[in-house]
CSV table of C-alpha atoms and ligand atoms in Angstrom, one decimal:
chain,number,residue,atom,x,y,z
A,1,MET,CA,44.5,45.1,153.0
A,2,ASN,CA,42.9,43.6,149.8
A,3,HIS,CA,45.5,44.1,147.2
A,4,LEU,CA,48.9,42.5,147.0
A,5,TYR,CA,51.7,43.5,144.6
A,6,VAL,CA,54.7,41.2,144.1
A,7,HIS,CA,57.8,42.4,142.3
A,8,LEU,CA,59.9,40.1,140.3
A,9,PRO,CA,62.9,42.1,139.0
A,10,PHE,CA,64.7,39.6,136.6
A,11,CYS,CA,65.1,40.6,133.0
A,12,ALA,CA,67.1,39.2,130.0
A,13,HIS,CA,68.4,42.7,129.3
A,14,ARG,CA,67.5,46.2,130.1
A,15,CYS,CA,65.4,48.0,127.5
A,16,GLY,CA,66.6,51.6,127.0
A,17,TYR,CA,63.5,53.4,128.1
A,18,CYS,CA,62.8,51.4,131.2
A,19,ASP,CA,62.9,53.0,134.7
A,20,PHE,CA,61.6,50.1,136.7
A,21,VAL,CA,63.6,48.2,139.4
A,22,THR,CA,65.1,45.4,137.3
A,23,VAL,CA,68.3,43.3,137.3
A,24,THR,CA,70.1,41.4,134.5
A,25,ASN,CA,72.6,38.6,134.8
A,26,HIS,CA,71.3,37.5,138.2
A,27,ASP,CA,69.4,34.3,137.1
A,28,HIS,CA,71.3,32.2,139.7
A,29,LEU,CA,69.3,34.1,142.4
A,30,HIS,CA,65.8,33.2,141.5
A,31,ALA,CA,65.3,30.6,144.2
A,32,ALA,CA,66.9,32.8,146.9
A,33,TYR,CA,64.7,35.7,145.8
A,34,VAL,CA,61.5,33.7,146.0
A,35,ASP,CA,62.6,32.6,149.5
A,36,SER,CA,63.0,36.2,150.4
A,37,LEU,CA,59.5,37.1,149.0
A,38,ILE,CA,57.9,34.4,151.0
A,39,ARG,CA,59.7,35.5,154.1
A,40,GLU,CA,58.5,39.1,153.6
A,41,LEU,CA,54.9,37.9,152.9
A,42,ASP,CA,54.9,35.8,156.0
A,43,ALA,CA,56.0,38.8,158.1
A,44,GLU,CA,53.5,41.3,156.5
A,45,HIS,CA,50.4,39.3,155.8
A,46,ASP,CA,48.3,36.9,157.9
A,47,GLY,CA,47.5,34.5,155.0
A,48,SER,CA,43.8,35.5,154.7
A,49,PRO,CA,42.4,35.8,151.2
A,50,VAL,CA,42.9,39.1,149.3
A,51,ASP,CA,40.8,40.5,146.4
A,52,THR,CA,43.6,40.8,143.8
A,53,ILE,CA,47.3,39.9,143.3
A,54,PHE,CA,49.6,41.4,140.7
A,55,LEU,CA,53.0,39.9,139.8
A,56,GLY,CA,54.9,42.7,138.1
A,57,GLY,CA,58.4,43.3,137.0
A,58,GLY,CA,60.9,43.1,135.7
A,59,THR,CA,59.9,40.0,133.8
A,60,PRO,CA,58.0,37.8,136.2
A,61,THR,CA,57.8,35.1,133.5
A,62,ARG,CA,61.6,34.9,133.3
A,63,THR,CA,61.7,33.6,136.8
A,64,ALA,CA,62.7,29.9,136.7
A,65,LEU,CA,59.4,28.0,136.5
A,66,PRO,CA,59.8,25.8,139.7
A,67,ASP,CA,60.5,29.0,141.7
A,68,LEU,CA,57.6,30.9,140.1
A,69,LEU,CA,55.2,28.1,140.9
A,70,ARG,CA,56.5,27.8,144.4
A,71,LEU,CA,55.8,31.5,144.8
A,72,LEU,CA,52.3,31.2,143.4
A,73,GLU,CA,51.6,28.3,145.7
A,74,ALA,CA,52.6,30.5,148.7
A,75,LEU,CA,50.4,33.4,147.9
A,76,PRO,CA,47.0,33.9,149.5
A,77,ALA,CA,43.8,33.1,147.6
A,78,ALA,CA,42.5,35.9,145.4
A,79,HIS,CA,39.8,36.2,142.7
A,80,GLU,CA,42.1,38.0,140.3
A,81,VAL,CA,45.8,37.0,139.9
A,82,THR,CA,47.6,38.8,137.1
A,83,VAL,CA,51.1,38.0,135.9
A,84,GLU,CA,53.0,40.4,133.6
A,85,ALA,CA,54.7,38.6,130.8
A,86,ASN,CA,57.2,39.4,128.0
A,87,PRO,CA,56.0,37.8,124.7
A,88,GLU,CA,59.3,36.0,124.0
A,89,THR,CA,59.0,34.1,127.4
A,90,ILE,CA,55.6,32.5,126.7
A,91,THR,CA,55.6,28.8,125.8
A,92,PRO,CA,52.7,26.4,125.9
A,93,ASP,CA,54.2,24.7,129.0
A,94,LEU,CA,54.5,28.0,130.8
A,95,ALA,CA,51.0,29.1,129.9
A,96,ALA,CA,49.5,25.8,131.1
A,97,ALA,CA,51.5,25.9,134.3
A,98,LEU,CA,50.3,29.5,135.1
A,99,ARG,CA,46.7,28.5,134.4
A,100,GLY,CA,47.2,25.4,136.6
A,101,ALA,CA,48.6,27.6,139.4
A,102,GLY,CA,45.5,29.8,139.6
A,103,VAL,CA,46.7,32.8,137.4
A,104,THR,CA,43.5,34.4,136.0
A,105,ARG,CA,44.9,37.2,133.9
A,106,VAL,CA,48.1,37.9,131.9
A,107,SER,CA,49.3,41.3,130.9
A,108,LEU,CA,51.5,41.0,127.8
A,109,GLY,CA,54.1,43.7,127.0
A,110,ALA,CA,53.6,44.1,123.3
A,111,GLN,CA,54.6,47.9,123.1
A,112,SER,CA,54.4,48.0,119.3
A,113,PHE,CA,53.9,45.8,116.2
A,114,GLN,CA,56.4,47.8,114.1
A,115,PRO,CA,59.7,45.9,113.9
A,116,GLN,CA,61.7,49.2,113.6
A,117,LEU,CA,60.0,50.7,116.6
A,118,LEU,CA,60.5,47.6,118.7
A,119,GLU,CA,64.2,47.9,117.7
A,120,THR,CA,64.3,51.5,118.8
A,121,LEU,CA,62.8,50.4,122.2
A,122,GLU,CA,65.5,47.7,122.3
A,123,ARG,CA,62.9,45.0,122.7
A,124,HIS,CA,63.7,41.4,122.0
A,125,ALA,CA,60.2,40.3,120.9
A,126,THR,CA,59.2,40.6,117.3
A,127,PRO,CA,55.6,41.3,116.2
A,128,ASP,CA,55.2,37.6,115.5
A,129,ASP,CA,56.4,36.8,119.0
A,130,VAL,CA,53.6,39.0,120.4
A,131,ARG,CA,51.0,37.4,118.2
A,132,GLY,CA,52.3,33.9,119.0
A,133,ALA,CA,52.3,34.5,122.7
A,134,PHE,CA,48.8,35.9,122.6
A,135,ALA,CA,47.6,32.8,120.7
A,136,THR,CA,49.4,30.5,123.2
A,137,LEU,CA,47.7,32.2,126.1
A,138,ARG,CA,44.3,31.8,124.5
A,139,GLU,CA,45.0,28.1,123.7
A,140,ALA,CA,45.9,27.6,127.4
A,141,GLY,CA,42.4,28.9,128.3
A,142,PHE,CA,43.2,32.5,129.4
A,143,ASP,CA,40.0,34.5,128.9
A,144,ASN,CA,41.5,37.7,130.4
A,145,VAL,CA,44.5,38.9,128.5
A,146,SER,CA,45.8,42.5,128.4
A,147,LEU,CA,48.2,44.1,125.9
A,148,ASP,CA,50.5,47.0,126.7
A,149,LEU,CA,51.2,49.5,124.0
A,150,ILE,CA,53.5,52.5,124.1
A,151,TYR,CA,53.2,55.6,121.8
A,152,GLY,CA,55.4,58.6,121.2
A,153,ILE,CA,58.3,56.3,120.3
A,154,PRO,CA,61.2,58.0,118.4
A,155,GLY,CA,60.5,57.6,114.7
A,156,GLN,CA,56.8,56.8,115.1
A,157,THR,CA,54.3,58.3,112.7
A,158,PRO,CA,50.5,58.7,113.2
A,159,ASP,CA,50.1,55.9,110.6
A,160,ASP,CA,52.4,53.7,112.7
A,161,LEU,CA,50.3,54.3,115.7
A,162,ALA,CA,47.1,53.5,113.8
A,163,ALA,CA,48.7,50.3,112.5
A,164,ASP,CA,49.6,49.3,116.1
A,165,LEU,CA,46.1,49.9,117.4
A,166,ARG,CA,44.6,48.0,114.4
A,167,ALA,CA,47.0,45.1,115.1
A,168,ALA,CA,46.1,45.1,118.8
A,169,ILE,CA,42.4,45.2,118.0
A,170,GLU,CA,42.7,42.4,115.5
A,171,LEU,CA,44.0,40.1,118.2
A,172,GLY,CA,41.0,40.9,120.4
A,173,PRO,CA,42.5,41.3,123.8
A,174,ASP,CA,40.2,41.8,126.7
A,175,HIS,CA,42.1,44.8,127.9
A,176,ILE,CA,44.5,47.3,126.4
A,177,SER,CA,46.9,49.7,128.3
A,178,ALA,CA,48.2,52.5,126.0
A,179,TYR,CA,51.0,54.5,127.6
A,180,GLU,CA,52.8,57.7,126.5
A,181,LEU,CA,56.5,56.9,126.4
A,182,GLU,CA,58.1,58.5,129.4
A,183,ALA,CA,61.8,59.1,128.8
A,184,LYS,CA,63.8,59.9,131.9
A,185,PRO,CA,66.1,63.0,131.5
A,186,GLY,CA,69.8,62.1,131.4
A,187,THR,CA,69.5,58.5,130.4
A,188,ARG,CA,71.4,57.0,127.5
A,189,PHE,CA,68.1,56.5,125.7
A,190,THR,CA,67.0,60.1,126.2
A,191,ILE,CA,70.3,61.6,125.1
A,192,HIS,CA,70.5,59.4,122.0
A,193,HIS,CA,66.9,60.2,120.9
A,194,GLY,CA,66.8,63.8,122.2
A,195,ASP,CA,65.5,65.7,119.1
A,196,GLU,CA,63.1,63.0,118.1
A,197,LEU,CA,61.7,62.7,121.6
A,198,ALA,CA,61.0,66.5,121.6
A,199,ARG,CA,59.2,66.1,118.2
A,200,GLN,CA,57.1,63.2,119.7
A,201,ALA,CA,56.2,65.3,122.8
A,202,GLU,CA,54.6,67.8,120.5
A,203,ALA,CA,52.4,65.1,118.9
A,204,MET,CA,51.4,63.4,122.2
A,205,GLU,CA,48.0,65.1,122.6
A,206,ASP,CA,47.0,64.2,119.0
A,207,TYR,CA,48.2,60.6,119.6
A,208,PHE,CA,46.2,60.3,122.8
A,209,GLU,CA,43.0,61.4,121.0
A,210,ARG,CA,43.7,58.9,118.2
A,211,VAL,CA,44.2,56.1,120.7
A,212,VAL,CA,40.9,56.9,122.5
A,213,ALA,CA,39.0,57.3,119.2
A,214,LEU,CA,40.2,54.1,117.6
A,215,LEU,CA,39.8,51.9,120.7
A,216,THR,CA,36.4,53.2,121.6
A,217,ASP,CA,35.2,52.8,118.0
A,218,ALA,CA,36.3,49.2,118.2
A,219,GLY,CA,34.1,48.7,121.3
A,220,TYR,CA,36.6,49.1,124.1
A,221,ARG,CA,35.5,51.1,127.2
A,222,TRP,CA,37.9,54.0,128.0
A,223,TYR,CA,37.5,53.4,131.7
A,224,GLU,CA,40.8,55.0,132.9
A,225,THR,CA,43.0,57.6,131.3
A,226,ALA,CA,45.4,55.0,129.7
A,227,ASN,CA,43.3,51.8,130.0
A,228,PHE,CA,40.6,50.2,127.9
A,229,CYS,CA,38.5,47.1,128.4
A,230,ARG,CA,35.9,44.9,126.8
A,231,ASP,CA,33.1,43.0,128.4
A,232,GLY,CA,33.5,44.6,131.8
A,233,LYS,CA,37.1,43.3,132.2
A,234,ARG,CA,38.6,46.2,134.0
A,235,ALA,CA,42.0,45.5,135.8
A,236,GLU,CA,40.6,45.0,139.3
A,237,HIS,CA,44.0,45.3,140.9
A,238,ASN,CA,44.8,48.6,139.3
A,239,LEU,CA,41.3,49.8,140.1
A,240,GLY,CA,42.2,49.3,143.7
A,241,TYR,CA,45.0,51.9,143.2
A,242,TRP,CA,42.8,54.4,141.4
A,243,LEU,CA,40.1,54.1,144.1
A,244,GLY,CA,42.7,54.9,146.7
A,245,ARG,CA,42.6,51.6,148.5
A,246,ASP,CA,45.4,50.2,150.6
A,247,TYR,CA,47.8,47.7,149.1
A,248,LEU,CA,50.8,45.7,150.3
A,249,GLY,CA,53.8,45.6,147.9
A,250,ILE,CA,56.5,42.9,148.5
A,251,GLY,CA,59.8,42.5,146.8
A,252,VAL,CA,62.8,44.7,145.9
A,253,GLY,CA,61.8,48.3,145.4
A,254,ALA,CA,58.1,47.5,146.1
A,255,VAL,CA,55.8,50.3,147.3
A,256,SER,CA,53.0,49.8,149.9
A,257,THR,CA,50.3,52.2,150.9
A,258,LEU,CA,48.9,51.2,154.3
A,259,GLY,CA,46.7,53.6,156.2
A,260,ALA,CA,48.6,56.7,157.1
A,261,GLU,CA,51.9,55.5,155.6
A,262,ARG,CA,53.5,54.9,152.2
A,263,ARG,CA,56.7,52.9,152.2
A,264,ARG,CA,59.2,51.6,149.7
A,265,ASN,CA,61.5,48.7,150.1
A,266,THR,CA,65.2,49.1,149.2
A,267,PRO,CA,65.8,48.9,145.4
A,268,LYS,CA,69.1,47.0,146.1
A,269,LEU,CA,68.8,43.3,145.5
A,270,SER,CA,71.6,42.3,147.7
A,271,LYS,CA,70.1,44.1,150.7
A,272,TYR,CA,66.6,42.7,150.0
A,273,LEU,CA,68.0,39.2,149.9
A,274,ARG,CA,69.5,39.7,153.3
A,275,GLY,CA,66.1,40.7,154.7
A,276,ASP,CA,67.3,44.3,155.1
A,277,TYR,CA,64.4,46.2,153.6
A,278,ASP,CA,65.8,49.6,154.5
A,279,ARG,CA,62.3,51.1,153.9
A,280,GLU,CA,61.8,54.7,152.9
A,281,VAL,CA,58.7,55.8,154.8
A,282,GLU,CA,56.4,58.7,153.8
A,283,PRO,CA,53.7,59.7,156.3
A,284,LEU,CA,50.4,60.3,154.5
A,285,ASP,CA,48.1,62.8,156.3
A,286,GLU,CA,44.4,63.1,155.7
A,287,ALA,CA,44.8,66.0,153.3
A,288,THR,CA,47.4,64.2,151.2
A,289,ARG,CA,45.2,61.1,150.9
A,290,ALA,CA,42.2,63.2,149.9
A,291,LYS,CA,44.2,64.9,147.2
A,292,GLU,CA,45.5,61.6,145.9
A,293,ARG,CA,42.0,60.3,145.9
A,294,VAL,CA,40.9,63.2,143.7
A,295,MET,CA,43.9,62.9,141.3
A,296,LEU,CA,43.5,59.2,140.9
A,297,GLY,CA,39.7,59.0,141.0
A,298,LEU,CA,39.2,61.5,138.2
A,299,ARG,CA,41.2,59.3,135.9
A,300,LEU,CA,38.2,56.9,135.9
A,301,ASP,CA,35.1,57.2,133.7
A,302,GLU,CA,32.9,56.9,136.8
A,303,PRO,CA,31.8,59.9,138.9
A,304,LEU,CA,34.0,60.3,142.0
A,305,PRO,CA,32.1,60.2,145.3
A,306,LEU,CA,32.9,63.4,147.2
A,307,ALA,CA,32.1,62.2,150.7
A,308,GLY,CA,35.1,62.8,153.0
A,309,ILE,CA,37.3,64.4,150.3
A,310,ARG,CA,35.4,67.7,149.6
A,311,HIS,CA,38.0,69.6,151.6
A,312,ALA,CA,40.6,68.8,148.9
A,313,LEU,CA,38.7,70.9,146.3
A,314,ASP,CA,39.1,74.6,145.6
A,315,PRO,CA,35.6,75.9,145.1
A,316,ALA,CA,36.8,78.7,142.7
A,317,GLY,CA,38.8,76.2,140.6
A,318,LEU,CA,35.8,73.9,140.5
A,319,ALA,CA,33.6,76.7,139.2
A,320,ARG,CA,36.1,77.6,136.5
A,321,VAL,CA,36.5,74.1,135.3
A,322,ARG,CA,32.7,73.6,135.2
A,323,GLN,CA,32.3,76.8,133.3
A,324,LEU,CA,34.8,75.6,130.7
A,325,GLY,CA,32.8,72.3,130.3
A,326,LEU,CA,35.7,70.2,131.7
A,327,ALA,CA,33.9,68.7,134.7
A,328,GLU,CA,30.4,68.0,135.9
A,329,HIS,CA,29.3,67.7,139.5
A,330,ASP,CA,26.3,67.4,141.7
A,331,GLU,CA,25.9,67.3,145.5
A,332,GLU,CA,27.5,63.9,145.9
A,333,THR,CA,29.9,63.3,142.9
A,334,LEU,CA,32.4,64.9,140.5
A,335,ALA,CA,33.4,63.7,137.1
A,336,LEU,CA,35.5,65.0,134.2
A,337,THR,CA,33.9,65.4,130.8
A,338,ALA,CA,35.6,63.7,127.8
A,339,ARG,CA,37.4,67.1,127.1
A,340,GLY,CA,38.4,67.3,130.7
A,341,ARG,CA,39.8,63.7,130.6
A,342,PHE,CA,42.0,64.6,127.6
A,343,LEU,CA,43.5,67.5,129.5
A,344,GLY,CA,43.8,65.2,132.6
A,345,GLY,CA,46.4,66.4,135.1
A,346,ALA,CA,46.0,70.1,134.2
A,347,VAL,CA,42.3,70.0,135.1
A,348,THR,CA,42.9,68.1,138.3
A,349,ALA,CA,45.6,70.7,139.3
A,350,GLU,CA,43.1,73.5,138.8
A,351,LEU,CA,40.5,71.6,141.0
A,352,LEU,CA,42.7,71.0,144.0
A,353,ASN,CA,43.2,73.3,146.9
B,1,SAM,C1,56.7,47.2,134.5
B,1,SAM,S1,56.7,47.1,132.8
B,1,SAM,C2,57.2,45.5,132.7
B,1,SAM,C3,56.6,44.7,131.6
B,1,SAM,C4,57.5,43.7,130.9
B,1,SAM,N1,58.7,43.4,131.5
B,1,SAM,C5,57.7,44.1,129.4
B,1,SAM,O1,58.7,44.8,129.2
B,1,SAM,O2,56.9,43.7,128.6
B,1,SAM,C6,55.0,47.3,132.4
B,1,SAM,C7,54.6,48.1,131.3
B,1,SAM,O3,54.9,49.5,131.5
B,1,SAM,C8,55.1,50.2,130.3
B,1,SAM,N2,56.3,51.0,130.4
B,1,SAM,C9,57.5,50.6,130.9
B,1,SAM,N3,58.4,51.6,130.8
B,1,SAM,C10,57.7,52.7,130.2
B,1,SAM,C11,58.0,54.0,129.9
B,1,SAM,N4,59.3,54.5,130.1
B,1,SAM,N5,57.1,54.8,129.3
B,1,SAM,C12,55.8,54.3,129.2
B,1,SAM,N6,55.5,53.1,129.5
B,1,SAM,C13,56.4,52.3,130.0
B,1,SAM,C14,55.2,49.1,129.2
B,1,SAM,O4,54.1,49.2,128.4
B,1,SAM,C15,55.3,47.8,130.0
B,1,SAM,O5,54.7,46.8,129.3
B,2,SF4,S1,61.8,43.7,129.8
B,2,SF4,FE1,60.2,45.1,130.7
B,2,SF4,S2,60.9,45.4,132.9
B,2,SF4,FE2,62.6,44.5,131.8
B,2,SF4,S3,63.9,46.2,131.1
B,2,SF4,FE3,62.5,45.7,129.4
B,2,SF4,S4,60.7,47.1,129.8
B,2,SF4,FE4,61.9,47.0,131.7
C-alpha cells in the first residue's frame, strides 16, 4: 500500500451542495477523533513509509491545531503530503505550522471568485479570503498549491466562468481542479435551485470546453479530465487512484481499495469514535478491477497500458470509437483523443465489454 487517505470531517457549517461525510457543532471531539484515527492507523498500517498522504474533509484545517499537528506527527513518512484547506481557515501561524510538520502541498477550496456565486454555494469565504489565503501559503513557502473551482453554479454565466478562470490563473497556482457542480437529487439545494440547475446542465459541455481552452492557453497541462497542472506538478496522490493503485483510507466514512476488496468505514461519527468501523465490504473481482482501470486510466492524458486489462474491452466498440476519431490505440496502449476526452464517460462505456 503506497497511498494513505485520512478523513477529517469537521466543518463550520454545511454548504448546500456538499455530499461529503462532514459534521458541524462537534468541535469538542477533535482530540478524541484524532485519537481514533491514530488507533485505526496503528491497526491497519505497519508504519513503513508511503508514497503519498492526503488529508481530506470536511475541513481538515478546522481541526484544532494541536490535534492536527499530533496527527501529522503520527503519520508515516511520505514524499507528498497534501492538506485540503478552506480559505477562511488559513492564517500565517497555521500555514507555518503545516510547513513545519512536513505538509508539502495544500489544496485550497476556492470554488468561485464571484461574491454572488459564493453566496449561492453558501460559502463563508469571500474572493479576498481566497486571494489572502493563497498569498499566506506562498509566504509560508508552499511551492505546490492547488485551487478547486466549481462550474455550473446556479446563476453562473459564461462570462462569470471566464472571470473565475482568469482570477485563478492570475494567482498562478501550481494545480487547478475544475469540477462540474454535482447536485444530489432531493436535497434542499437541488429543490431550491431546480430550474436553474437544469439550465446549467444544458451548458455543461460548453463550460467544460471553455475551462480546458482557457487553462491550456495559460500553460496548464490538462492531465486528467478535471485536473490541470504547471511544471509537472500533478497530484501524485490522486494519480494513484487514476492508475488503479491500492490505497488505505482511515477515518469516518473513509474508503479503501486493497487487493480484491473495497471497503468503507461507517459514516457515523459516534460509532467511529467507539472503534466500531462497521465496514461495508465490496469484493472486487479481476473483471471489475480491469474495468475500473480502463474507466479511470482513460481520464489521463497518457496512453493506458493494456497489458492484463485487454479482456475488459469490447473489440467492436473499440473499432467504432476509433473510426469516429475518439480514441487511438496500438498493440500495447489505448488513449482517447481530445474529442474523446470531452465526451469522457460515454466513450468509455462504448469501449467496455
Ligand atoms: C471534499 S471537498 C472539501 C474541501 C473544503 N472543505 C472546501 O469546501 O473548500 C473537496 C472539493 O470537492 C469539490 N466539491 C465538493 N462538493 C462538490 C459538488 N457537489 N460538486 C462538484 N464539486 C464538489 C469542491 O471543489 C471542493 O473544494
Ligand atoms: S466546507 Fe467543504 S466539506 Fe465542509 S460542507 Fe462545505 S464543501 Fe463540504
